Coordinates of C-alpha atoms in Angstrom, one line a residue:
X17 CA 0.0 0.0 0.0
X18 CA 1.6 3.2 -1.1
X19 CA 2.3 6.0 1.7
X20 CA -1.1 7.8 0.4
X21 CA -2.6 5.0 2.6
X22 CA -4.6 6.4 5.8
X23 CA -3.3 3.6 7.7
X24 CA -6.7 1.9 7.9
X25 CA -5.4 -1.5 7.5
X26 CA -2.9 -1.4 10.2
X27 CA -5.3 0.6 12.6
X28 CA -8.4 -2.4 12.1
X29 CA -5.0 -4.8 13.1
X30 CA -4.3 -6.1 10.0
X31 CA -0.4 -6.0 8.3
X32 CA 0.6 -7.2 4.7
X33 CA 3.8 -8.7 4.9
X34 CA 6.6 -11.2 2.9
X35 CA 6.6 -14.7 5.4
X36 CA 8.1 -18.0 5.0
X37 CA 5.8 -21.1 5.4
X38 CA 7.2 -22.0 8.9
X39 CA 6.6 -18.4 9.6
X40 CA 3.1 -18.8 9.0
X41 CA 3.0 -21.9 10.6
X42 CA 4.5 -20.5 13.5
X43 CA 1.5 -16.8 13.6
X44 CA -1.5 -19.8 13.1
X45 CA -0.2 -21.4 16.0
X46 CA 0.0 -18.3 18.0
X47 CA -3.5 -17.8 19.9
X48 CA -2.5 -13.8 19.6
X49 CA -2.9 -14.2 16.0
X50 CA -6.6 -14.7 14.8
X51 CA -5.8 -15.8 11.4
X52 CA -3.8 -15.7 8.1
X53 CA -4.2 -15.9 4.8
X54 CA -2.5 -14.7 1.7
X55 CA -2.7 -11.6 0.1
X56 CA -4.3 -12.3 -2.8
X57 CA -4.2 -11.1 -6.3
X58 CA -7.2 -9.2 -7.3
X59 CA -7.4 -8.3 -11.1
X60 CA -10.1 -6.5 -13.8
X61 CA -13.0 -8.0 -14.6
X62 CA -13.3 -6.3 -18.3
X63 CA -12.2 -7.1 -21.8
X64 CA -11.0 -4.4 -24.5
X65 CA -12.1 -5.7 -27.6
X66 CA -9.4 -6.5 -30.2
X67 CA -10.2 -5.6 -33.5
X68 CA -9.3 -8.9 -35.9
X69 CA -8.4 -8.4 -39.9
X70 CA -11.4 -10.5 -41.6
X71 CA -13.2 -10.7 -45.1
X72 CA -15.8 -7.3 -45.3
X73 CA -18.8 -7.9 -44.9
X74 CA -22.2 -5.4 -45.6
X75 CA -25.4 -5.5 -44.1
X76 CA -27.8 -3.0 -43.9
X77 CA -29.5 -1.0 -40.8
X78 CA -32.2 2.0 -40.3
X79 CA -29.9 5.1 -38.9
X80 CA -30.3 5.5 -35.5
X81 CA -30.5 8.6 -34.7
X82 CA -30.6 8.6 -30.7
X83 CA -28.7 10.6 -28.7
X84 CA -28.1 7.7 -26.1
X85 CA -25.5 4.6 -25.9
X86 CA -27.9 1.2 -26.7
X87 CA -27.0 0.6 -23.2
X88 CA -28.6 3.7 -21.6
X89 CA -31.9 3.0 -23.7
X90 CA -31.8 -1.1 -22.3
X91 CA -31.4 0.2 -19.0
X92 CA -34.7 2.8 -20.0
X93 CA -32.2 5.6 -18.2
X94 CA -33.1 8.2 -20.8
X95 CA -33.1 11.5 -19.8
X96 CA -33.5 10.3 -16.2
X97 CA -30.2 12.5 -14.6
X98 CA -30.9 15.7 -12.7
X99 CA -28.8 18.1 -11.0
X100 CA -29.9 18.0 -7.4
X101 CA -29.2 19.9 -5.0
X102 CA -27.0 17.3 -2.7
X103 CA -25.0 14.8 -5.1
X104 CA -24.9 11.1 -4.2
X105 CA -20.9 10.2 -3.3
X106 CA -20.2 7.1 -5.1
X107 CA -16.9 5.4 -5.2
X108 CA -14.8 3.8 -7.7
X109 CA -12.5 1.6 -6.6
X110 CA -9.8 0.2 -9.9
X111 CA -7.3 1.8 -11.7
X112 CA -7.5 5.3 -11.3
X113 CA -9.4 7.7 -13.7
X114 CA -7.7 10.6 -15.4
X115 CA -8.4 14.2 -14.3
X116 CA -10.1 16.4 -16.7
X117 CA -11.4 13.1 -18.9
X118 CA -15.0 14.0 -18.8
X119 CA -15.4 13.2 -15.4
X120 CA -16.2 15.7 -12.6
X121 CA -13.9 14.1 -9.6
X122 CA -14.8 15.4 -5.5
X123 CA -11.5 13.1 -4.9
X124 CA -8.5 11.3 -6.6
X125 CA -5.8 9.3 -4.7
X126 CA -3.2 6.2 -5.9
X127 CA -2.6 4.0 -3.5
X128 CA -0.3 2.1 -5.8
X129 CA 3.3 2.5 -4.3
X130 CA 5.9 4.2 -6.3
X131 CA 3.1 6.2 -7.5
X132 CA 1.7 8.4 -4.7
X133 CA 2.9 11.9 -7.0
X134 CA 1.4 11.0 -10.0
X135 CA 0.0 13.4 -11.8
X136 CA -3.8 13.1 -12.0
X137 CA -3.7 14.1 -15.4
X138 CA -2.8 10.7 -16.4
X139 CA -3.6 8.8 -13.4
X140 CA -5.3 5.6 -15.1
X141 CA -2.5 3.6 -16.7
X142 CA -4.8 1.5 -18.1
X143 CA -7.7 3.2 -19.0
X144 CA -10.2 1.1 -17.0
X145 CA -11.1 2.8 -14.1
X146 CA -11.6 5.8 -16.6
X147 CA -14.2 3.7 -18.7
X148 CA -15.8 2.7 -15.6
X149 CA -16.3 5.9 -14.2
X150 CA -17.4 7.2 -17.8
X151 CA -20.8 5.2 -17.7
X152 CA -21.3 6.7 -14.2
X153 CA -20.7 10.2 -14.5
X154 CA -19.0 11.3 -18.1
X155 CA -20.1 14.5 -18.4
X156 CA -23.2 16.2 -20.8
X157 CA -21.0 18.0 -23.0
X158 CA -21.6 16.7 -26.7
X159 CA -17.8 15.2 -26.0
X160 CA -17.8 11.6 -26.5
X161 CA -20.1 9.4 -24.3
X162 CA -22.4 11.2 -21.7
X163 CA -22.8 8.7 -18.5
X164 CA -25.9 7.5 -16.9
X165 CA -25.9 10.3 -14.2
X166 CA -23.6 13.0 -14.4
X167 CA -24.4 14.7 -11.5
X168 CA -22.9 12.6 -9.0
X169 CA -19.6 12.7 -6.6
X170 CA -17.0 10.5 -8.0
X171 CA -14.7 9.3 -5.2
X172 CA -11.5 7.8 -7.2
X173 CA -9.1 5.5 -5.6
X174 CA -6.7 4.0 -7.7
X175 CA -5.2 0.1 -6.2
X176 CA -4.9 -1.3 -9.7
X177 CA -1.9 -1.0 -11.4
X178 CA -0.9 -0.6 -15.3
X179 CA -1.7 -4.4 -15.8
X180 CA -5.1 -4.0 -13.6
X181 CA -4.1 -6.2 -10.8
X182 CA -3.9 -5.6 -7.2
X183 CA -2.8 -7.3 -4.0
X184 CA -6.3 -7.6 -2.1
X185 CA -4.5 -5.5 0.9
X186 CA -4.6 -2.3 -1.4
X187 CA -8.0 -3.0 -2.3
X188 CA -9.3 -3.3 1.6
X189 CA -7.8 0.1 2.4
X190 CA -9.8 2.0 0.0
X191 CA -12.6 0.2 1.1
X192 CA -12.4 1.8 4.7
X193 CA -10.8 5.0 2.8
X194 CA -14.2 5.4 1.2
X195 CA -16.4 4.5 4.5
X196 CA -14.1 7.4 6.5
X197 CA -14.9 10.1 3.4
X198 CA -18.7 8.8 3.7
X199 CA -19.6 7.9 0.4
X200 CA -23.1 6.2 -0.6
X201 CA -22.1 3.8 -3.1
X202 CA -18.9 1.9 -4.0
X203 CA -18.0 -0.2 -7.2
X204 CA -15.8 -3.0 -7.4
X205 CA -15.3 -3.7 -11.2
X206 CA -12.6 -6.7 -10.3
X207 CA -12.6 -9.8 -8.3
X208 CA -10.8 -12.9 -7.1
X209 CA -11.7 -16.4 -6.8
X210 CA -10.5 -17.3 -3.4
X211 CA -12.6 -16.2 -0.1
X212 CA -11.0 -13.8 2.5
X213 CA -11.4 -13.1 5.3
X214 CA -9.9 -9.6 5.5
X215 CA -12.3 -8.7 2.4
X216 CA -15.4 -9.9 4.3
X217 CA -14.4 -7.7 7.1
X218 CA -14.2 -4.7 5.5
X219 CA -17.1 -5.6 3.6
X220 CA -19.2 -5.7 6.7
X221 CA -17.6 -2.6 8.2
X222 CA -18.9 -0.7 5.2
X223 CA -22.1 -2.3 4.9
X224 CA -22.4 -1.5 8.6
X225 CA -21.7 2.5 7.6
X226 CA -24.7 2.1 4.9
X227 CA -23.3 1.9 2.0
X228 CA -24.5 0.1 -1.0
X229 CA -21.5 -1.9 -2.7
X230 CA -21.8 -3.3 -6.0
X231 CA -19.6 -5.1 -7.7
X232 CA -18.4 -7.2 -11.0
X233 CA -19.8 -11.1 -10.7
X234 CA -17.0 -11.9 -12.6
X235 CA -16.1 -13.2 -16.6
X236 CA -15.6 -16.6 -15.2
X237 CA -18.5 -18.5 -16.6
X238 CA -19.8 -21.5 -14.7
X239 CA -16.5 -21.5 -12.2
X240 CA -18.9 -19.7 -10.3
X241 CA -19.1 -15.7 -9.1
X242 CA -16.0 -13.9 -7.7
X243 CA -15.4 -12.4 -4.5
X244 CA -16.3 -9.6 -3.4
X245 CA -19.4 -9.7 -5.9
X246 CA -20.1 -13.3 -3.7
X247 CA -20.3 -11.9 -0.6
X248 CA -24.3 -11.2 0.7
X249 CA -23.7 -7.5 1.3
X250 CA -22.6 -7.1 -2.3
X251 CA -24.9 -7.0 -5.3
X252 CA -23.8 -9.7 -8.0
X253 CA -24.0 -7.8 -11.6
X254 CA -23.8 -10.1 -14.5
X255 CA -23.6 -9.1 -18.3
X256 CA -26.1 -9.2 -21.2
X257 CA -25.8 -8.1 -24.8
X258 CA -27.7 -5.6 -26.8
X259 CA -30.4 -8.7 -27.5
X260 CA -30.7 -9.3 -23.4
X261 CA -29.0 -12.4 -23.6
X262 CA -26.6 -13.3 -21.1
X263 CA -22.8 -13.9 -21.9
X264 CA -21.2 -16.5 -22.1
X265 CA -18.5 -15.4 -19.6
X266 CA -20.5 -13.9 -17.3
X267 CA -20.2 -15.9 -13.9
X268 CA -23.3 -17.8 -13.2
X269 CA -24.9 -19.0 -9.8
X270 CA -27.3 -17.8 -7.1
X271 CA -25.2 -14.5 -5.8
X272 CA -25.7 -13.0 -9.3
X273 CA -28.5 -10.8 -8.1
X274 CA -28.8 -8.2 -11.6
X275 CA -28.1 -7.7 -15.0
X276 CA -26.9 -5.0 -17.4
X277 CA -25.1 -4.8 -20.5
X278 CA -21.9 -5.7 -20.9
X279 CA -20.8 -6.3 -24.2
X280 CA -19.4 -4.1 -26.5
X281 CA -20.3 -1.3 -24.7
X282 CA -19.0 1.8 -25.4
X283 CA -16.9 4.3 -23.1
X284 CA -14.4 7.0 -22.4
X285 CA -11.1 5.3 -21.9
X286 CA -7.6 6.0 -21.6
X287 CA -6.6 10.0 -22.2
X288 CA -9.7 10.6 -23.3
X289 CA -10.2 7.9 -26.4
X290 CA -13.7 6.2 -27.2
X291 CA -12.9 2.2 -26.4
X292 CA -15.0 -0.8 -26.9
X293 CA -15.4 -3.3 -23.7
X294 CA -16.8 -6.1 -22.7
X295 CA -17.2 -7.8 -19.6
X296 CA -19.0 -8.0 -15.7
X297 CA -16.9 -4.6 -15.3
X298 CA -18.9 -2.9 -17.2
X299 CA -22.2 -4.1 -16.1
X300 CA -21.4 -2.9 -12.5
X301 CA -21.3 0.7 -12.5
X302 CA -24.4 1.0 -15.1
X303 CA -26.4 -0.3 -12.1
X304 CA -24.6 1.6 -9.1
X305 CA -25.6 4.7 -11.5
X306 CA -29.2 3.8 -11.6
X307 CA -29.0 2.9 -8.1
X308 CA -27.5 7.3 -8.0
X309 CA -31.0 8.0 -9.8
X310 CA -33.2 6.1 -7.4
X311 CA -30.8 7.7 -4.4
X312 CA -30.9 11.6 -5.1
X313 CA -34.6 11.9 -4.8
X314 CA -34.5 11.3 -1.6
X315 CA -30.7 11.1 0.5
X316 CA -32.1 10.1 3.6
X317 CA -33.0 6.6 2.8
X318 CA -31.5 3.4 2.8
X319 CA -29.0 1.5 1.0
X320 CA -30.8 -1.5 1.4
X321 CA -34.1 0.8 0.2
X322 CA -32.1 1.5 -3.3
X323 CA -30.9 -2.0 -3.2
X324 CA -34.4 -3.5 -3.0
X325 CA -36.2 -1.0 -5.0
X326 CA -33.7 -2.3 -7.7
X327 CA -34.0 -6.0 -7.3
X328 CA -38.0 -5.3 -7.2
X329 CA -38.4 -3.4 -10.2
X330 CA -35.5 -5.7 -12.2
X331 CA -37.2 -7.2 -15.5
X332 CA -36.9 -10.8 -14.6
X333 CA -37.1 -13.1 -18.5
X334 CA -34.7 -16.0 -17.6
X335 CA -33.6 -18.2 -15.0
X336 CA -32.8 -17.0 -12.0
X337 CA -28.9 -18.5 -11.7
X338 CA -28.1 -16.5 -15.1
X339 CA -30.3 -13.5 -14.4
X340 CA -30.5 -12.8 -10.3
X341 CA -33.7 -10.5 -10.0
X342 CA -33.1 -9.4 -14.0
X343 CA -32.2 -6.7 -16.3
X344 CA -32.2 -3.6 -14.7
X345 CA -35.2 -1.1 -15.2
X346 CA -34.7 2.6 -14.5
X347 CA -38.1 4.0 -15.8
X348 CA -39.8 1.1 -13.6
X349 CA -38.2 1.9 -10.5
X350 CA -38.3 5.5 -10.6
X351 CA -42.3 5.4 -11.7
X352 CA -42.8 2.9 -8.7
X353 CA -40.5 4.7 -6.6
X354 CA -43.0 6.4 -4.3
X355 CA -45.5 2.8 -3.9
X356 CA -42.2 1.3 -2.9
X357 CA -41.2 3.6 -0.2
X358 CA -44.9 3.4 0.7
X359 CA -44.9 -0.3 1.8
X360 CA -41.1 -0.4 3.0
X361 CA -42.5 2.4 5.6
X362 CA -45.3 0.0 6.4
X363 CA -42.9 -2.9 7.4
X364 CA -43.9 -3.4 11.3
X365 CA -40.5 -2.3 13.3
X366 CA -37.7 -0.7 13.1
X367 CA -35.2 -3.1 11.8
X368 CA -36.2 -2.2 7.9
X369 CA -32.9 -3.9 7.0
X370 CA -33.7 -7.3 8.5
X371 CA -37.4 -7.4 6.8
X372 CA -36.1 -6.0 3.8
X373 CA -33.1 -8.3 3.4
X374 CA -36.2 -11.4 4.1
X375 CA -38.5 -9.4 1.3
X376 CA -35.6 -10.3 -1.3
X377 CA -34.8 -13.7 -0.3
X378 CA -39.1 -14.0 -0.6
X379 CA -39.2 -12.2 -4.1
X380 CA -36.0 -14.2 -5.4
X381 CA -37.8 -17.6 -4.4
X382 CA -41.3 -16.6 -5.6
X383 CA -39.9 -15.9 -9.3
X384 CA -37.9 -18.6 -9.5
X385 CA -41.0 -20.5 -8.8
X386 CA -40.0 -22.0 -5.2

């Protein structure tokens, strides 16, 4: 962890550090020591698309004259942003996102060592944390791709390097980095395949701070969804294509809990440029900007409110284990915004996140047919 770091990993008693076997042996052994595991490698879960020399081929299409991606028009998110008064603060936790790219940044910081002066005019080596951010928040300026909802407050912290991979260390101290700066949404557009321990925790921490995390299941196909997508306190995106199909790659099991596109989608990438991607990375932060839409009518509710108004009003066509709750549906859930908030007032007392969290497990079973 570069020296950016706020020192949350050492102050919640963790420590990152280079051990032999038998020294490990020796700390598991040690009843002042309540566990260890390796810091893991956490990488991108995105694709650029690589353009490949074949025969030309013609076909024919009505001009479309739209001013919105085919994304934004799946997701019905049309014309849904509004400048309000109080932004919603949502983090983006990957590679970085280059200042002055289109995107209107309340925060930038590397934590990759080596790199703490960086300039933040070229902060994303890589160009994914820039894309990621771009179907957030680009802004609407006639200059490339406009995001879902501009007028939100991107928090950037930058723990993946040049090749998108990042010890999971890094990637935990962001995490409580964005719960001390208060932020209402965080997305995690990478994952690993290995459970931790020191990800759960801080996973929980934030969860416990109400924040809604959302995060990349992962372009692993039927090895299952990664981490921290996996985790209950996360919401699962998987990846359709412009038909509402769902990829191949896109991990598959019962913590996928929503769908958005994610192929071929496009964005504002490294130094500005217009890039093609595919993958679980980009489905994620389409949702955690409808989930901004649903948020800034009203700040003072719930990230498990947003969260459920989401899974509720999810256009469910396929089996559950592919599709969690379904593709999301902006229009849907802002037009049933109010009758929502209506009932989850009504829920008898004051543990709304308890019921809620029992309301989802009830409307996941019932359209599966259980």
């Amino acid at each position: 962890i570069g020296s950016n770091s706020e020192g949350n990993f050492e102050e919640n008693k963790m420590l990152s550090i280079e051990l032999s076997q038998k020294q490990v042996n020796d700390l598991r052994e040690n009843e002042d020591v309540e566990y260890v595991e390796k810091d893991y490698d956490v990488a991108a879960c995105s694709q650029f698309l690589q353009k490949k020399r074949h025969r030309k081929q013609v076909e024919k299409f009505e001009i479309n004259d739209s001013e919105y991606e085919w994304n934004v028009r799946m997701l019905r998110a049309e014309g849904k942003r509004a400048n309000t008064k109080e932004h919603v603060k949502i983090a983006v936790i990957d590679s970085g996102i280059d200042w002055g790219n289109d995107i209107d940044l309340a925060h930038q910081v590397s934590l990759v060592p080596g790199e703490e002066e960086m300039t933040q005019v070229f902060m994303d080596g890589s160009g994914h944390g820039s894309s990621v951010a771009s179907l957030i928040a680009a802004s609407e300026n006639e200059k490339g791709i406009t995001g879902i909802n501009p007028y939100v407050d991107i928090y950037s912290y930058r723990v993946l390097d040049e090749n998108n991979h990042s010890p999971l260390s890094r990637v935990v101290e962001a995490i409580y980095m964005a719960v001390d700066q208060g932020v209402n949404i965080i997305n995690m557009s990478f994952g690993l395949s290995a459970y931790s321990e020191t990800l759960e925790q801080a996973i929980h921490t934030a969860e416990e701070n109400g924040i809604l995390m959302i995060a990349a299941a992962g372009n692993t196909g039927d090895e299952g969804v990664l981490y921290p997508a996996a985790f209950d306190g996360v919401m699962a995106v998987g990846a359709v294509d412009k038909n509402g199909t769902i990829e191949e790659y896109s991990a598959k099991g019962k913590e996928v809990e929503i769908v958005a596109p994610g192929e071929l989608v496009k964005t504002t990438g490294f130094l500005g440029s217009e890039d093609v991607i595919s993958g679980t990375s980009l489905a994620a932060p389409q949702v955690a900007a409808v989930a901004s839409l649903i948020w800034q009518k009203d700040l003072t509710v719930s990230a498990d409110f947003v969260r459920g108004l989401l899974d509720e009003s999810a256009n469910l066509y396929g089996k559950c284990d592919l599709y969690g709750y379904g593709l999301v549906d902006a229009k849907y859930a802002l037009q049933h915004y109010n009758e929502y908030k209506r009932k989850y007032n009504e829920k008898a007392g004051d543990d709304k996140k308890i019921l809620d969290s029992v309301n989802r497990s009830f409307l996941y079973n019932k359209k599966c047919g259980c």
